[in-house]
mmCIF file of C-alpha atoms in Angstrom:
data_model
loop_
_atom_site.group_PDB
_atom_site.id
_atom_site.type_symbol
_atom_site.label_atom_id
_atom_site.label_comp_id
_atom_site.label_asym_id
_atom_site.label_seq_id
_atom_site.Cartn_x
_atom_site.Cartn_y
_atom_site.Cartn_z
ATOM 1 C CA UNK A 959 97.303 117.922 123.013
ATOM 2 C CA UNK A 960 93.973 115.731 122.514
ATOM 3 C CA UNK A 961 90.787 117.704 121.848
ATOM 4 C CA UNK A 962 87.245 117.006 121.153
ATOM 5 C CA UNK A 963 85.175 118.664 118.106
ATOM 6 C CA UNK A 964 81.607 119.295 118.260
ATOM 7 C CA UNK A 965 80.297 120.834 115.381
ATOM 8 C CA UNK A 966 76.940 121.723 116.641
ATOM 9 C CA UNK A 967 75.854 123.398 119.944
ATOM 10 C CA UNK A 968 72.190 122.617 119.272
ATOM 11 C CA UNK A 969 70.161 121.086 117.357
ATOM 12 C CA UNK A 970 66.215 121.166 116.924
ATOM 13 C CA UNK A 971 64.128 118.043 115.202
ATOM 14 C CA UNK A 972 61.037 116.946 115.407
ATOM 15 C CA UNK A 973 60.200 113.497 116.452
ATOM 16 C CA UNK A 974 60.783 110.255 113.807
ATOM 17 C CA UNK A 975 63.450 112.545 112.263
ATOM 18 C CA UNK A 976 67.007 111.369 111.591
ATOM 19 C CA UNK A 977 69.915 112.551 113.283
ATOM 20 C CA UNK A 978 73.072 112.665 113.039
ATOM 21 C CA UNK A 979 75.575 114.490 115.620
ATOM 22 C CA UNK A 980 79.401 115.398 114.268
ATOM 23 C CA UNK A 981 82.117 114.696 116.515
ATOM 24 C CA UNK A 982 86.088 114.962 114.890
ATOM 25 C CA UNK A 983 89.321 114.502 117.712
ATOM 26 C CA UNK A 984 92.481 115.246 117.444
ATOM 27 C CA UNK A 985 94.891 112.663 118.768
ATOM 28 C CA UNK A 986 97.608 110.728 116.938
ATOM 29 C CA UNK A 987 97.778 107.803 119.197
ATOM 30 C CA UNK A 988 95.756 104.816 119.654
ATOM 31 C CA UNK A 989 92.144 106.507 121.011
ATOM 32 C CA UNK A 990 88.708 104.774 123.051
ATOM 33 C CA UNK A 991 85.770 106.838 121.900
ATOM 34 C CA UNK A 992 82.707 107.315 123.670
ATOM 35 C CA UNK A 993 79.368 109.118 123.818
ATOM 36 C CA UNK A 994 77.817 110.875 126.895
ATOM 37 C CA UNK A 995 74.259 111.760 127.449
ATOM 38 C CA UNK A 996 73.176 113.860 129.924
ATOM 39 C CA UNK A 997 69.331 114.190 130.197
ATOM 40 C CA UNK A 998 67.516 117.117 131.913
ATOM 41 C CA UNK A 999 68.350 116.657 136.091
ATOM 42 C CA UNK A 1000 70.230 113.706 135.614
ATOM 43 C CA UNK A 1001 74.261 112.939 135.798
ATOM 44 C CA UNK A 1002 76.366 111.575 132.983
ATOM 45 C CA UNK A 1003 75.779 108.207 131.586
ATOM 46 C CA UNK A 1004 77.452 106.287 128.755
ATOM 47 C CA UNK A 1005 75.479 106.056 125.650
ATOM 48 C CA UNK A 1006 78.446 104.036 123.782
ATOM 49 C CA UNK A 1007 81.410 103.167 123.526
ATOM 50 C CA UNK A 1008 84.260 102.522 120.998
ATOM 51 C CA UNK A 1009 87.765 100.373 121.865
ATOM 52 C CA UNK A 1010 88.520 98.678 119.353
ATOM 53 C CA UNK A 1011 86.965 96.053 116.328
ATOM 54 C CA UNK A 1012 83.969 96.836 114.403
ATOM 55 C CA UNK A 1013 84.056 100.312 113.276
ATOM 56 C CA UNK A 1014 80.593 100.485 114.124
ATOM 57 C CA UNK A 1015 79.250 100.763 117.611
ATOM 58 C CA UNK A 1016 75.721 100.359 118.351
ATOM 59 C CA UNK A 1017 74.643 101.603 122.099
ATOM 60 C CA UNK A 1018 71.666 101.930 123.973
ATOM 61 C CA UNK A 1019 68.315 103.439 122.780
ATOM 62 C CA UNK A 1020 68.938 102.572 119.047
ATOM 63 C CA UNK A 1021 71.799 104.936 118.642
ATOM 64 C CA UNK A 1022 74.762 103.774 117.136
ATOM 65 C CA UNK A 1023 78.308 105.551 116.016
ATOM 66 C CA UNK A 1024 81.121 104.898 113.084
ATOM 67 C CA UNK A 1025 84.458 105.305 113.915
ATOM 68 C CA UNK A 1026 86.302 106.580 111.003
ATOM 69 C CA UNK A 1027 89.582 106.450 112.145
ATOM 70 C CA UNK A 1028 91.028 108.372 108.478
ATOM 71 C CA UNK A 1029 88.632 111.527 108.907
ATOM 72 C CA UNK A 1030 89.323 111.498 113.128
ATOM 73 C CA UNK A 1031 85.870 111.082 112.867
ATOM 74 C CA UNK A 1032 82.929 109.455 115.393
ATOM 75 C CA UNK A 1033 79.551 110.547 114.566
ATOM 76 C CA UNK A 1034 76.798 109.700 116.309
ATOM 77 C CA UNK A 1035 73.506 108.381 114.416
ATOM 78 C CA UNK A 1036 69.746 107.483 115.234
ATOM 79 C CA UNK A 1037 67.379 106.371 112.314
ATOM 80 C CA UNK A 1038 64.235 107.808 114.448
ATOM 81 C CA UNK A 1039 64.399 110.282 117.235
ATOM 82 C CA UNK A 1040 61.888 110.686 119.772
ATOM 83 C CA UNK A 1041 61.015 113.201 122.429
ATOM 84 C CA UNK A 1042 62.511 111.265 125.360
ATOM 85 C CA UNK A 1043 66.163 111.993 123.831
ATOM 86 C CA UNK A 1044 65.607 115.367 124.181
ATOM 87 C CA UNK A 1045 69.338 115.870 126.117
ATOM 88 C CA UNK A 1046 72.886 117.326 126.017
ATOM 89 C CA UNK A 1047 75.333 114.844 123.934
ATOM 90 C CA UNK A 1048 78.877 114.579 124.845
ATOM 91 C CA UNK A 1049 81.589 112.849 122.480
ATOM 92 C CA UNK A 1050 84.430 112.120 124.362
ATOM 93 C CA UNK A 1051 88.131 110.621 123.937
ATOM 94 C CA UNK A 1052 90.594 108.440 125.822
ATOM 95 C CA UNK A 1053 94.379 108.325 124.860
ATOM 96 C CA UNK A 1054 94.988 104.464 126.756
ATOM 97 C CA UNK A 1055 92.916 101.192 126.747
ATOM 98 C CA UNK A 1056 95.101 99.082 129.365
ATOM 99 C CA UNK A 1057 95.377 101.501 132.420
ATOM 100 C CA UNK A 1058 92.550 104.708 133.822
ATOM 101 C CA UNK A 1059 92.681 107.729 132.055
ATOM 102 C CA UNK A 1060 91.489 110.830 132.000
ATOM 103 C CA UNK A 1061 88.543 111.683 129.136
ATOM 104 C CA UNK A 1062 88.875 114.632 127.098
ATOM 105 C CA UNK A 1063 85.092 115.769 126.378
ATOM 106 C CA UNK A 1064 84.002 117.879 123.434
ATOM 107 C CA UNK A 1065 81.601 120.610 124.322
ATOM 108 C CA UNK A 1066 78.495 119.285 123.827
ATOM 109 C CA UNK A 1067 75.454 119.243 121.561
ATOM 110 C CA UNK A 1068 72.242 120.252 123.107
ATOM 111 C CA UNK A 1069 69.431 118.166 121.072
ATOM 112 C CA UNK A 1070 65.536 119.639 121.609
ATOM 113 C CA UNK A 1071 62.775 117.534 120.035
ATOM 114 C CA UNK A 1072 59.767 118.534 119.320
ATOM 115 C CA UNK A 1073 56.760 116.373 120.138
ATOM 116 C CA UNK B 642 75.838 101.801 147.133
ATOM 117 C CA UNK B 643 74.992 101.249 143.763
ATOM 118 C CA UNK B 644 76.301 104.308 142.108
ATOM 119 C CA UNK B 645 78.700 107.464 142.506
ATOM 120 C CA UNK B 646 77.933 109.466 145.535
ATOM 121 C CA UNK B 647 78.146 113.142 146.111
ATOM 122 C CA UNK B 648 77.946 115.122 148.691
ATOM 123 C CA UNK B 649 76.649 118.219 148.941
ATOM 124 C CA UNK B 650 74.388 118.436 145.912
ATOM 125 C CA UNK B 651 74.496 122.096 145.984
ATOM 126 C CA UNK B 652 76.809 124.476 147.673
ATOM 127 C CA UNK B 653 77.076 128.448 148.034
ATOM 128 C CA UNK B 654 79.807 130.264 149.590
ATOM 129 C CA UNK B 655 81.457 133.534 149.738
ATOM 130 C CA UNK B 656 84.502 134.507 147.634
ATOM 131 C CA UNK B 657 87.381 133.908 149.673
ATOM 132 C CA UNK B 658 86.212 130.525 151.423
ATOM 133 C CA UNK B 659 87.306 127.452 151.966
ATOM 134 C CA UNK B 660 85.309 124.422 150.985
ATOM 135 C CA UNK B 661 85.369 120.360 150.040
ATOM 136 C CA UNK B 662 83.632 118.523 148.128
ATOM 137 C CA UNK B 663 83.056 114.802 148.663
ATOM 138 C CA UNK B 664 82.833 111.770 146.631
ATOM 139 C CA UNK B 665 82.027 108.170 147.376
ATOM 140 C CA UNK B 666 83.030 105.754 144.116
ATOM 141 C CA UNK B 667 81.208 102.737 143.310
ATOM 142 C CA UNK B 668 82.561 100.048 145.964
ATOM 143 C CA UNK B 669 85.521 98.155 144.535
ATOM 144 C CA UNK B 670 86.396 100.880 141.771
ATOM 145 C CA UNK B 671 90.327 101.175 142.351
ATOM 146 C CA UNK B 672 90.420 104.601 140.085
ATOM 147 C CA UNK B 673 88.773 107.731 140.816
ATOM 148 C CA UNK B 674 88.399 111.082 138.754
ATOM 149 C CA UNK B 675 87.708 114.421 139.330
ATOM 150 C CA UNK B 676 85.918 117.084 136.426
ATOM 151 C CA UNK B 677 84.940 120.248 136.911
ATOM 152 C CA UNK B 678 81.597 121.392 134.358
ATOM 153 C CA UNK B 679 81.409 125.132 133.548
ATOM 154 C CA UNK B 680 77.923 126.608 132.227
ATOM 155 C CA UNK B 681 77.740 125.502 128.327
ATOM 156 C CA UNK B 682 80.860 123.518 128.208
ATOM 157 C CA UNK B 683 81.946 119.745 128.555
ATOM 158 C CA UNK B 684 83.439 118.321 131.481
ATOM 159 C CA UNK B 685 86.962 119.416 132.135
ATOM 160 C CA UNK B 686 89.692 116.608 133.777
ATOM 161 C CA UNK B 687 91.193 117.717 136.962
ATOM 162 C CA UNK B 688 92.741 114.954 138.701
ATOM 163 C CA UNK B 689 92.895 111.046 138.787
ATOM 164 C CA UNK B 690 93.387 108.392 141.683
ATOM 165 C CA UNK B 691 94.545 104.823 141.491
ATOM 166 C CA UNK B 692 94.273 103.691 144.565
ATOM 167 C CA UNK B 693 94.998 106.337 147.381
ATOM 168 C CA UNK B 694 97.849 107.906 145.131
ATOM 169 C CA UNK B 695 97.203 111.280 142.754
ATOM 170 C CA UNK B 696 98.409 109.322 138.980
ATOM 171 C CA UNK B 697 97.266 112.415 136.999
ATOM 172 C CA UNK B 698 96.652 116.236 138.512
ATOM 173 C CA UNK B 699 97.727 117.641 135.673
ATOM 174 C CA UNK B 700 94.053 118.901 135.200
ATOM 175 C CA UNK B 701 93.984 121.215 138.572
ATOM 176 C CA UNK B 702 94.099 125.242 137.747
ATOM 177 C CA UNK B 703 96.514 126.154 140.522
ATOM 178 C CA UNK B 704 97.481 125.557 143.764
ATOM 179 C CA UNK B 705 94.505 126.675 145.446
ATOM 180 C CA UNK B 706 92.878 123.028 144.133
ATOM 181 C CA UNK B 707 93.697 119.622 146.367
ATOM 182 C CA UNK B 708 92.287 116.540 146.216
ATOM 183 C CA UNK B 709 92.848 113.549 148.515
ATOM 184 C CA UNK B 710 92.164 109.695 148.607
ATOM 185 C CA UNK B 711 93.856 108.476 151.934
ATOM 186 C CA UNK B 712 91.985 105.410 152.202
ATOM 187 C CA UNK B 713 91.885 104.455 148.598
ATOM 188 C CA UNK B 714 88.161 104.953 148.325
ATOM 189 C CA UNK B 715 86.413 108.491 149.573
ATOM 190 C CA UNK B 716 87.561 111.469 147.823
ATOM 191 C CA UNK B 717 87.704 114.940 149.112
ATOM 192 C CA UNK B 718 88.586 117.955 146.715
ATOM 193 C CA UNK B 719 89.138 120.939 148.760
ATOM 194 C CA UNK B 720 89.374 124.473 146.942
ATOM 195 C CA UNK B 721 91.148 127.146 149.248
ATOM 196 C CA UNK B 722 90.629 131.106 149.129
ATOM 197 C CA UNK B 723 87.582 130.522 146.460
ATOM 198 C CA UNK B 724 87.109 132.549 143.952
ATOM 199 C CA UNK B 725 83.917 133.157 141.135
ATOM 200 C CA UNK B 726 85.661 131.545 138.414
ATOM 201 C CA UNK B 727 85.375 128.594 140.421
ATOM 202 C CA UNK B 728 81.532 128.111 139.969
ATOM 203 C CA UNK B 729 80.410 125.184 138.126
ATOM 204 C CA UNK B 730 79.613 121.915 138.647
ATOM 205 C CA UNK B 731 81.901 119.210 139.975
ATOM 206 C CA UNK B 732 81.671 115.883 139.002
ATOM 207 C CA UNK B 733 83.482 112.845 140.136
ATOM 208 C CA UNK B 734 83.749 109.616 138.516
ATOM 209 C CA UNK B 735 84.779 106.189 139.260
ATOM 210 C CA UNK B 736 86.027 102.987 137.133
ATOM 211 C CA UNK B 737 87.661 99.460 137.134
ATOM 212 C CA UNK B 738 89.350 97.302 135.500
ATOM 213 C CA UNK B 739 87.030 94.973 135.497
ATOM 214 C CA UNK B 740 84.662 97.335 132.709
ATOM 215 C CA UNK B 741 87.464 98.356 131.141
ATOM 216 C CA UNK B 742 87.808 101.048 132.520
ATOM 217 C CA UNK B 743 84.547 103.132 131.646
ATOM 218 C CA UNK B 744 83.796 105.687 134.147
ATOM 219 C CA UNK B 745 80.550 106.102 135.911
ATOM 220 C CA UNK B 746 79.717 109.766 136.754
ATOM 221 C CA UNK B 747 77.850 110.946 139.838
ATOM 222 C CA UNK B 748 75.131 113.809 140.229
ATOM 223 C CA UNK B 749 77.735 116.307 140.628
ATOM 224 C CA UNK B 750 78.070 118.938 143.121
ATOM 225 C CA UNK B 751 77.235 122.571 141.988
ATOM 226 C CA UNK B 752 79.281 125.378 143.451
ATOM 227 C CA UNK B 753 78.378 128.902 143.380
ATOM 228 C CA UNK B 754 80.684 130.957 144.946
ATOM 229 C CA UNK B 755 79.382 134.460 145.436
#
C-alpha cells in the first residue's frame, strides 16, 4: 500500500532561516508528488507539484522540492522563511498521471515562525 | 463559482443522526473526491467520482458512509446512525483533465458529532 512519511510534526524557525521539510513515500510504481499548504483558516492549496522531468520543482512563494526518486525522497526547501508561511505542510502522493486518483497525504508538518 | 463549495461550514449533531454533507466542484471538473481530516492528521481518501459514477470508494469506513453524484456535478456524502469517531473535517475536492488532474480543495465542512 502507498504511504506518506513526514518526519517532523513541527517545526519552529525564526524568520530569514532556512528550511527544509522531509517527506519519504513508499510506492513502487510510477508516482506525481505534491506539496499542500494549509494556512491558519484557510482550505488546502497546492504549493507544488512533481509529474515528471526536472527533478527539481520550484512552486509558489520561493519554495521549491527535489525529487529523489532512489531515496523515495521529496523534500521540500526555502532559502529564507518568513512569518507569512507560518502553516501546516502536507506532502502528498499519486499512484497515476493519465486518469483521477486518489492522493495519499502524509501527516503533516506544522511550521511556526517567529517574527 | 470560482472555487470548491461547501456547504455547511460547520455542523453539530447528536450521536446516532443522520446527516449530508454537500459539495459543489469547480464548474466543468468531471472528477470529484471526497477526504475526511481528523485532528493532527493528513487528509484521508474516501471516495472518487468521474462523472456521476463512484470509480474509487475504497476509502469509506463502513457502510454507514454514502456518497452520491447523480447529476455528474453536486456531491452529497451522507453518514447514517453517526457516531463520535466520525468528527473531523470533511473536505471535498475537484479536478480535470485539463490541469492534469490536480485537485482543488474546498473549505471543508467540520462535523462534531456529540
Amino acid at each position: 500500500a502507498q504511504s506518506v512519511s513526514q518526519h517532523n510534526h513541527h517545526v519552529i524557525l525564526s524568520e530569514a532561516a532556512s528550511l527544509e521539510l522531509g517527506c519519504n513515500y513508499s510506492y513502487g510504481g510510477t508516482v506525481n508528488l505534491f506539496w499542500y499548504v494549509q494556512y491558519p483558516g484557510q482550505h488546502l492549496q497546492l504549493l507544488l507539484k512533481y509529474f515528471s522531468g526536472d527533478p527539481l520543482v520550484k512552486g509558489i512563494k520561493g519554495f521549491e522540492a527535489e525529487f529523489i526518486k532512489s531515496k523515495f525522497s521529496f523534500n521540500l526547501r526555502k532559502p529564507s522563511v518568513q512569518w507569512s508561511d507560518t502553516a501546516e505542510y502536507f506532502c502528498a502522493v499519486t499512484a497515476e498521471y493519465s486518469s483521477a486518483s486518489k492522493i495519499i497525504f502524509g501527516s503533516g508538518t506544522r511550521l511556526s515562525i517567529r517574527p | 463559482g470560482a472555487g470548491v463549495s461547501q456547504t455547511p461550514s460547520n455542523k453539530v449533531t447528536e450521536k446516532g443522526k443522520y446527516v449530508e454533507l454537500r459539495c459543489d466542484p469547480i464548474s466543468g471538473h468531471t472528477a470529484l473526491y471526497w477526504y475526511r481530516q481528523s485532528l493532527g492528521q493528513g487528509p484521508e481518501f474516501l471516495i472518487y467520482f468521474q462523472g456521476t459514477g463512484a470509480a474509487d470508494d475504497s476509502g469509506l469506513p463502513n457502510d454507514r458512509f454514502f456518497a452520491v453524484r447523480p447529476e455528474g456535478s453536486v456531491s452529497t456524502l451522507k453518514i447514517q446512525r453517526t457516531e463520535r469517531g466520525d468528527s473531523a473535517v470533511y473536505l471535498c475536492a475537484s479536478s480535470s483533465d485539463r490541469t492534469h488532474n490536480e485537485q482543488f480543495f474546498g473549505p471543508g465542512t467540520r462535523l462534531t458529532v456529540l
